[in-house]
Coordinates of C-alpha atoms and ligand atoms in Angstrom, one line a residue:
M8 CA 14.9 30.5 3.9
K9 CA 11.9 30.3 1.5
N10 CA 10.2 33.7 1.4
A11 CA 7.1 33.9 -0.6
P12 CA 5.9 37.5 -1.0
I13 CA 4.2 36.9 -4.3
S14 CA 2.2 33.9 -2.8
E15 CA 1.3 36.1 0.1
E16 CA 0.0 38.8 -2.3
L17 CA -1.9 36.2 -4.3
F18 CA -3.5 34.7 -1.2
Q19 CA -4.7 38.2 -0.1
R20 CA -6.2 38.7 -3.6
A21 CA -7.8 35.3 -3.7
Q22 CA -9.7 36.1 -0.5
H23 CA -11.9 38.5 -2.5
S24 CA -13.0 36.0 -5.2
I25 CA -12.7 32.5 -3.7
P26 CA -14.1 31.4 -0.4
G27 CA -11.1 31.4 2.0
G28 CA -8.8 32.0 -0.9
V29 CA -8.6 28.4 -2.0
N30 CA -10.6 25.8 -3.9
S31 CA -10.1 23.0 -1.3
P32 CA -9.9 23.8 2.4
V33 CA -6.7 21.9 3.5
R34 CA -4.7 24.0 1.0
A35 CA -5.3 27.2 3.0
F36 CA -2.7 26.2 5.6
R37 CA -5.1 27.2 8.4
A38 CA -4.0 24.2 10.5
V39 CA -0.3 25.0 10.2
G40 CA -0.2 28.8 10.1
G41 CA 1.3 31.0 7.4
N42 CA 0.2 31.5 3.8
P43 CA -0.2 28.8 1.2
R44 CA 2.3 28.7 -1.6
F45 CA 0.8 29.3 -5.0
M46 CA 2.3 26.8 -7.5
V47 CA 3.4 27.4 -11.0
S48 CA 4.8 24.1 -12.2
A49 CA 6.1 20.7 -11.1
N50 CA 8.5 18.2 -12.5
G51 CA 9.7 14.9 -11.2
P52 CA 10.1 15.3 -7.4
Y53 CA 9.9 19.1 -7.4
M54 CA 7.2 21.8 -7.3
F55 CA 8.0 25.4 -8.0
D56 CA 6.0 28.3 -6.6
E57 CA 5.3 31.8 -7.9
D58 CA 8.3 33.2 -5.9
G59 CA 10.7 30.8 -7.7
N60 CA 11.1 28.5 -4.7
R61 CA 11.7 24.8 -5.3
Y62 CA 10.2 22.2 -3.0
I63 CA 10.8 18.4 -2.8
E64 CA 7.3 17.3 -2.5
F65 CA 5.4 14.5 -0.8
I66 CA 1.8 15.2 -1.6
N67 CA 2.0 14.3 -5.3
S68 CA -1.5 15.7 -5.9
W69 CA -2.7 13.6 -3.0
G70 CA -1.5 10.4 -4.5
P71 CA -1.7 10.1 -8.2
M72 CA 1.8 11.3 -9.2
I73 CA 3.3 7.9 -8.5
L74 CA 5.9 8.4 -11.2
G75 CA 6.6 12.0 -10.1
H76 CA 5.2 15.1 -11.8
A77 CA 4.9 15.6 -15.5
A78 CA 5.8 11.9 -16.2
E79 CA 6.8 11.7 -19.9
I80 CA 4.5 8.7 -20.7
V81 CA 1.5 10.6 -19.4
Q82 CA 2.4 13.9 -21.0
E83 CA 2.8 12.1 -24.4
A84 CA -0.5 10.4 -24.1
V85 CA -2.3 13.6 -23.3
Q86 CA -0.6 15.5 -26.2
Q87 CA -1.6 12.8 -28.6
A88 CA -5.2 12.9 -27.5
I89 CA -5.6 16.7 -27.6
P90 CA -6.0 17.3 -31.3
N91 CA -9.0 14.9 -31.4
S92 CA -11.0 17.3 -29.3
L93 CA -11.3 17.7 -25.5
S94 CA -14.7 16.2 -24.9
F95 CA -17.4 14.3 -26.9
G96 CA -20.2 13.5 -24.6
A97 CA -20.4 10.3 -26.6
P98 CA -18.8 6.8 -26.1
T99 CA -15.2 6.1 -27.1
R100 CA -13.0 3.0 -27.6
K101 CA -10.7 4.3 -24.9
E102 CA -13.4 4.0 -22.2
I103 CA -13.7 0.3 -23.0
E104 CA -9.9 -0.1 -23.0
I105 CA -9.5 1.5 -19.6
A106 CA -12.5 -0.4 -18.1
E107 CA -10.9 -3.6 -19.3
L108 CA -7.6 -2.6 -17.8
I109 CA -9.1 -1.7 -14.4
I110 CA -11.0 -5.0 -14.4
D111 CA -7.8 -6.9 -15.1
M112 CA -5.9 -5.1 -12.4
V113 CA -8.3 -4.8 -9.5
P114 CA -9.3 -8.2 -8.0
S115 CA -13.0 -7.3 -7.1
I116 CA -14.0 -5.3 -10.2
E117 CA -16.1 -7.1 -12.8
K118 CA -17.8 -3.9 -14.2
V119 CA -16.8 -0.3 -13.8
R120 CA -18.4 3.2 -14.3
M121 CA -16.1 6.2 -14.9
V122 CA -17.0 9.5 -13.1
N123 CA -15.1 12.7 -12.5
S124 CA -13.9 12.6 -9.0
G125 CA -13.6 10.4 -5.9
T126 CA -16.5 12.3 -4.3
E127 CA -18.7 11.3 -7.3
A128 CA -17.5 7.8 -7.1
T129 CA -18.4 7.3 -3.4
M130 CA -21.8 9.1 -3.7
S131 CA -22.7 6.9 -6.6
A132 CA -21.4 3.7 -4.9
I133 CA -23.6 4.3 -1.9
R134 CA -26.6 5.0 -4.1
V135 CA -26.1 1.7 -5.9
A136 CA -25.7 -0.2 -2.7
R137 CA -29.0 1.3 -1.5
G138 CA -30.7 0.5 -4.7
Y139 CA -29.4 -3.0 -4.7
T140 CA -30.2 -3.9 -1.1
G141 CA -33.4 -1.8 -0.8
R142 CA -32.0 -0.5 2.6
N143 CA -31.1 3.1 3.6
K144 CA -28.4 3.1 6.2
M145 CA -24.7 2.9 5.9
V146 CA -21.8 2.4 8.3
K147 CA -18.7 4.6 8.0
F148 CA -15.7 5.0 10.2
E149 CA -14.7 8.0 12.4
G150 CA -11.9 9.8 10.7
C151 CA -12.4 8.2 7.3
Y152 CA -13.0 10.7 4.5
H153 CA -15.0 9.7 1.4
G154 CA -15.3 13.1 -0.4
H155 CA -17.8 15.8 0.4
G156 CA -21.1 14.0 -0.4
D157 CA -23.7 14.8 2.3
S158 CA -23.8 11.3 3.8
F159 CA -20.1 11.2 4.4
L160 CA -19.7 14.5 6.3
I161 CA -20.4 12.8 9.6
A162 CA -17.2 12.2 11.7
A163 CA -15.2 13.0 8.5
G164 CA -11.5 13.2 8.3
S165 CA -9.2 15.2 6.0
G166 CA -10.1 18.9 5.7
A167 CA -13.2 18.4 7.8
I168 CA -11.3 17.4 10.9
T169 CA -8.4 19.7 10.1
L170 CA -10.8 22.7 10.3
G171 CA -12.7 21.2 13.2
V172 CA -16.0 20.6 11.4
P173 CA -16.2 16.8 11.1
D174 CA -20.1 17.1 11.0
S175 CA -20.7 19.8 8.4
P176 CA -23.6 22.2 8.7
G177 CA -25.9 21.9 5.6
V178 CA -26.2 18.1 6.1
T179 CA -29.8 17.4 6.9
Q180 CA -30.8 15.4 10.1
G181 CA -32.4 12.9 7.8
V182 CA -29.2 12.2 6.0
A183 CA -27.2 12.1 9.2
A184 CA -29.7 9.6 10.7
D185 CA -28.9 7.2 7.9
T186 CA -25.1 7.4 8.6
L187 CA -23.9 5.2 11.4
T188 CA -20.4 5.6 12.6
A189 CA -17.9 3.2 14.3
P190 CA -14.3 3.6 15.4
Y191 CA -11.8 2.4 12.8
N192 CA -10.4 -1.1 13.6
D193 CA -13.3 -1.8 16.0
L194 CA -15.1 -4.9 14.7
E195 CA -17.2 -5.3 17.9
A196 CA -18.6 -1.7 17.4
V197 CA -19.6 -2.6 13.9
K198 CA -21.3 -5.8 15.0
T199 CA -23.3 -3.9 17.6
L200 CA -24.4 -1.3 15.1
V201 CA -25.4 -3.9 12.5
E202 CA -27.3 -5.8 15.2
A203 CA -29.1 -2.7 16.4
N204 CA -30.1 -1.8 12.8
K205 CA -31.0 -5.4 11.6
D206 CA -31.8 -5.5 7.8
Q207 CA -31.4 -1.8 7.5
V208 CA -27.8 -1.4 6.6
A209 CA -27.1 -1.2 2.9
A210 CA -23.3 -0.7 3.0
I211 CA -20.2 -0.6 5.1
I212 CA -17.8 1.9 3.5
L213 CA -14.2 2.4 4.6
E214 CA -10.7 3.3 3.4
P215 CA -9.0 -0.2 3.7
V216 CA -5.9 1.8 4.7
A217 CA -7.1 5.1 6.2
G218 CA -5.3 8.1 4.8
N219 CA -7.5 11.0 5.9
M220 CA -6.8 11.0 9.7
G221 CA -3.1 10.7 8.9
L222 CA -2.2 7.2 7.8
V223 CA -3.8 4.4 9.8
L224 CA -3.4 0.7 9.0
P225 CA -6.1 -1.8 9.4
K226 CA -5.5 -4.4 12.1
P227 CA -4.8 -7.9 10.7
E228 CA -8.4 -9.2 11.3
F229 CA -10.3 -6.0 10.6
L230 CA -10.9 -6.2 6.8
Q231 CA -11.7 -9.9 6.8
G232 CA -14.0 -9.4 9.8
L233 CA -15.9 -6.7 7.9
R234 CA -16.1 -9.0 4.9
D235 CA -17.6 -11.8 7.2
I236 CA -20.2 -9.4 8.7
C237 CA -21.3 -8.2 5.3
D238 CA -21.6 -11.8 3.9
K239 CA -23.7 -12.8 7.0
E240 CA -26.0 -9.7 6.9
G241 CA -26.4 -9.1 3.1
I242 CA -24.5 -5.8 3.4
V243 CA -22.5 -4.3 0.5
L244 CA -18.8 -3.9 1.5
I245 CA -17.3 -0.8 -0.2
F246 CA -13.6 -0.1 -0.2
D247 CA -12.8 3.5 -0.9
E248 CA -9.5 3.1 -2.7
V249 CA -9.3 6.7 -4.0
M250 CA -5.9 7.0 -2.5
T251 CA -4.7 3.4 -2.2
G252 CA -5.9 2.1 -5.6
F253 CA -2.9 1.4 -7.9
R254 CA -0.7 3.0 -5.2
L255 CA -0.2 0.2 -2.7
A256 CA -0.2 -2.5 -5.3
P257 CA -1.4 -2.8 -8.9
G258 CA -4.7 -4.0 -7.4
G259 CA -4.7 -1.6 -4.5
A260 CA -5.1 -2.4 -0.8
Q261 CA -7.5 -5.2 -1.6
E262 CA -4.7 -7.0 -3.4
L263 CA -2.2 -6.2 -0.7
F264 CA -4.4 -7.5 2.2
G265 CA -6.2 -10.2 0.2
V266 CA -9.8 -9.1 1.1
T267 CA -12.3 -8.6 -1.7
P268 CA -15.0 -5.9 -1.3
D269 CA -18.2 -5.9 -3.3
L270 CA -17.7 -2.4 -4.6
T271 CA -14.6 -0.2 -4.9
T272 CA -14.3 3.5 -5.5
L273 CA -11.3 4.9 -7.3
G274 CA -10.1 8.4 -7.9
K275 CA -7.4 10.7 -9.3
I276 CA -4.9 7.9 -10.0
I277 CA -6.9 6.5 -12.9
G278 CA -6.7 9.9 -14.6
G279 CA -2.9 10.0 -14.1
G280 CA -3.6 13.1 -12.0
M281 CA -6.5 14.5 -14.2
P282 CA -10.0 14.9 -12.7
V283 CA -11.3 11.3 -12.8
G284 CA -13.0 8.9 -10.5
A285 CA -14.6 5.5 -10.9
Y286 CA -16.7 2.9 -9.1
G287 CA -16.9 -0.7 -9.8
G288 CA -17.4 -4.2 -8.5
K289 CA -19.6 -7.3 -8.8
A290 CA -21.5 -7.3 -12.1
E291 CA -24.6 -8.3 -10.2
I292 CA -24.5 -5.0 -8.3
M293 CA -23.1 -2.8 -11.1
N294 CA -26.0 -4.0 -13.3
F295 CA -28.3 -1.9 -11.1
V296 CA -26.6 1.2 -12.6
A297 CA -28.5 3.0 -15.4
P298 CA -29.0 2.3 -18.2
A299 CA -28.5 -1.4 -17.3
G300 CA -30.6 -0.9 -14.2
P301 CA -32.8 1.6 -12.3
V302 CA -30.2 3.5 -10.2
Y303 CA -29.5 6.7 -12.0
Q304 CA -26.1 8.2 -12.3
A305 CA -24.7 10.2 -15.3
G306 CA -22.1 12.8 -16.4
T307 CA -21.2 14.7 -19.6
L308 CA -17.5 14.6 -18.7
S309 CA -17.5 11.0 -17.5
G310 CA -14.9 9.0 -19.5
N311 CA -13.4 12.2 -20.9
P312 CA -11.0 11.3 -23.7
I313 CA -8.0 13.3 -22.4
A314 CA -8.4 12.0 -18.8
M315 CA -8.8 8.4 -20.2
S316 CA -5.6 8.8 -22.2
A317 CA -3.6 10.0 -19.2
G318 CA -5.0 7.3 -17.0
M319 CA -4.4 4.5 -19.6
A320 CA -0.7 5.5 -19.9
M321 CA -0.3 5.5 -16.1
L322 CA -2.1 2.2 -15.5
K323 CA -0.4 0.4 -18.3
Y324 CA 3.0 1.5 -17.0
L325 CA 2.2 0.3 -13.5
K326 CA 0.9 -3.0 -14.8
M327 CA 4.0 -3.6 -16.8
H328 CA 6.4 -2.5 -14.1
P329 CA 5.6 -4.2 -10.8
E330 CA 9.1 -3.3 -9.5
V331 CA 7.7 0.2 -9.0
Y332 CA 6.0 -1.0 -5.9
T333 CA 9.1 -2.7 -4.4
N334 CA 11.2 0.4 -5.2
L335 CA 8.7 2.8 -3.7
E336 CA 8.4 0.8 -0.5
A337 CA 12.2 0.6 -0.2
T338 CA 12.5 4.4 -0.6
T339 CA 9.7 5.1 1.9
S340 CA 11.2 2.6 4.4
K341 CA 14.6 4.4 4.1
M342 CA 12.8 7.7 4.9
V343 CA 10.9 6.2 7.8
T344 CA 14.0 4.4 9.3
G345 CA 16.0 7.6 8.9
M346 CA 13.3 9.6 10.7
Q347 CA 13.2 7.1 13.5
D348 CA 17.0 7.5 13.8
N349 CA 16.7 11.3 13.9
M350 CA 14.1 11.1 16.6
H351 CA 16.3 8.7 18.6
K352 CA 19.2 11.1 18.4
L353 CA 16.9 13.9 19.6
G354 CA 15.4 11.8 22.4
L355 CA 12.0 11.8 20.8
N356 CA 9.5 9.0 20.3
Y357 CA 6.8 10.0 18.0
T358 CA 4.7 7.5 16.0
I359 CA 5.2 6.9 12.4
N360 CA 2.8 4.8 10.4
Q361 CA 3.8 3.4 7.0
V362 CA 2.4 1.1 4.3
G363 CA 4.2 0.9 0.9
S364 CA 4.7 4.4 -0.3
M365 CA 2.3 6.1 2.1
F366 CA 3.4 7.4 5.6
S367 CA 2.5 9.8 8.4
I368 CA 4.4 11.1 11.4
F369 CA 2.0 11.7 14.3
F370 CA 3.2 13.9 17.1
T371 CA 2.0 11.6 19.8
Q372 CA 3.8 8.8 21.6
Q373 CA 1.0 6.3 21.5
P374 CA 0.2 3.9 18.7
V375 CA -2.2 5.5 16.2
T376 CA -4.9 2.9 15.2
D377 CA -8.0 5.0 15.0
F378 CA -9.4 8.6 15.1
E379 CA -9.2 8.9 18.9
S380 CA -5.5 8.0 19.0
A381 CA -4.8 10.2 16.0
K382 CA -6.3 13.1 17.8
T383 CA -3.8 12.7 20.7
S384 CA -1.3 14.3 18.3
D385 CA 0.1 17.7 19.2
T386 CA -1.1 19.6 16.2
A387 CA 0.6 22.9 17.3
L388 CA 3.9 21.0 17.2
F389 CA 3.0 19.5 13.8
G390 CA 2.4 23.1 12.5
R391 CA 5.8 24.2 13.7
Y392 CA 7.4 21.1 12.1
F393 CA 5.5 21.6 8.9
N394 CA 6.7 25.2 8.6
A395 CA 10.3 24.3 9.5
M396 CA 10.2 21.7 6.7
L397 CA 8.7 24.2 4.2
Q398 CA 11.5 26.6 5.0
R399 CA 14.0 23.9 4.2
G400 CA 12.3 23.2 0.8
I401 CA 10.3 20.2 1.8
Y402 CA 6.6 20.4 0.9
L403 CA 4.4 18.2 3.2
A404 CA 0.6 18.0 3.6
P405 CA -0.4 21.0 5.6
S406 CA -2.3 19.0 8.1
Q407 CA -1.6 16.4 10.7
Y408 CA -4.6 14.5 9.4
E409 CA -3.4 13.6 6.0
S410 CA -1.0 11.0 4.6
L411 CA 2.2 11.7 2.6
F412 CA 2.9 10.0 -0.7
V413 CA 6.3 9.1 -2.1
S414 CA 7.0 9.0 -5.9
T415 CA 9.5 7.1 -7.9
A416 CA 11.3 10.5 -8.5
I417 CA 12.6 10.4 -5.0
S418 CA 16.3 9.4 -5.3
D419 CA 18.6 8.4 -2.5
A420 CA 20.2 11.8 -2.6
L421 CA 16.7 13.4 -2.1
V422 CA 16.0 11.0 0.8
A423 CA 19.3 12.2 2.4
E424 CA 18.2 15.8 1.8
Y425 CA 14.8 15.1 3.3
L426 CA 16.3 13.4 6.4
K427 CA 18.7 16.3 7.0
A428 CA 15.7 18.7 6.9
N429 CA 13.7 16.4 9.1
F430 CA 16.4 16.4 11.8
E431 CA 16.7 20.2 11.8
A432 CA 13.0 20.8 11.6
L433 CA 12.3 18.4 14.5
Q434 CA 15.0 20.2 16.5
E435 CA 13.5 23.6 15.7
A436 CA 9.9 22.6 16.3
I437 CA 10.4 21.1 19.8
Q438 CA 12.5 24.1 21.0
K439 CA 9.6 26.5 20.8
Ligands
HOZ517 N1 -9.0 16.1 0.9 C1 -7.9 16.0 0.1 C2 -6.9 15.1 0.6 N2 -7.3 14.1 1.5 C3 -7.3 17.3 -0.2 C4 -7.6 17.8 -1.5 C5 -7.0 19.1 -1.9 O1 -6.9 20.1 -1.1 O2 -6.5 19.3 -3.0

């Protein structure tokens, strides 16, 4: 049993100084019940909380810890950079090197701008798309999450749906009116929206693999279909690869599925886990960004030297070790097959979605292909399952509407440990 009295005490204390006691909503465990665990350190496949509990973990900072926590190559790069100062607010050689590396690795990117988070990246990409096309509207998909920029908090996934506020108060009606939404994987709905808003749509933005309503894969024709609509209508196609970039393949989901967007947003992975984001794409569009062009976007901490060093170390490693991706997929497939066997033994038939090293178990028996089908999941059952796993030392995302991420630190022995816990937790969760 994993008791956590110190975490409980810290969570009570945090309520007085931090809204809801956390700095990002999903962490508050509201969707699963119980108190969040306050973490002290993490290494390889493990995280350790204030109470001295050890967890095998499958969030990996929501993606970037592809090599597990505290990867030596990243630690070394950061340590080497620290004595040269933490921030300059002036250009550095490292920024060019990482830009060149990203351009080399991601098929669609010809020019790239570093920012500090995925949210900044998506906000900026939309602004550039609007500046470039001279149009105001955008299409996003129900259940996709693109950070907390105003325009994206309409039918948003992740913490927004977890807490039941997919359309956040504070977003003006004017902003909401410019955001058109369609069901994920529904090309006909997109065509209808675009037709009804002829020459007004600046961008279509999506997660090419959705990870913020749980993991949902694009149907085979979906991404290419969007590409075709954008080409025909002069719309900028934006892939939000904050979670999938460098995780599903060296060039992200766009490499895996062979569809090239006009702009791509990237996040935490290019900082090796440090606070970084980026957006990039066709030079013709990126040349609209200031000071090359008129669309303004800036940041003192953009291209921060410590974050760039961490990111360079991570990306170089991934580029030189393509076997990482086959190994990660093999580990994840073992987990998924094992979970299916467990369910079979228990007479259960819940849906598991997987691509590469990302997966989700949905507590519903129907295929999950969009937000509506994701919402058929039994979230109370998910909450019981989550807590039963936590008690067994397995740390999952505290929401049905998030993806899980596997790192290279997950050995076969840990897969076996995970599957044992999964069997017992499923058994416990369905009994209540
Ligand atoms: N919205 C993030 C994952 N999709 C969660 C961020 C966090 O709580 O750290």
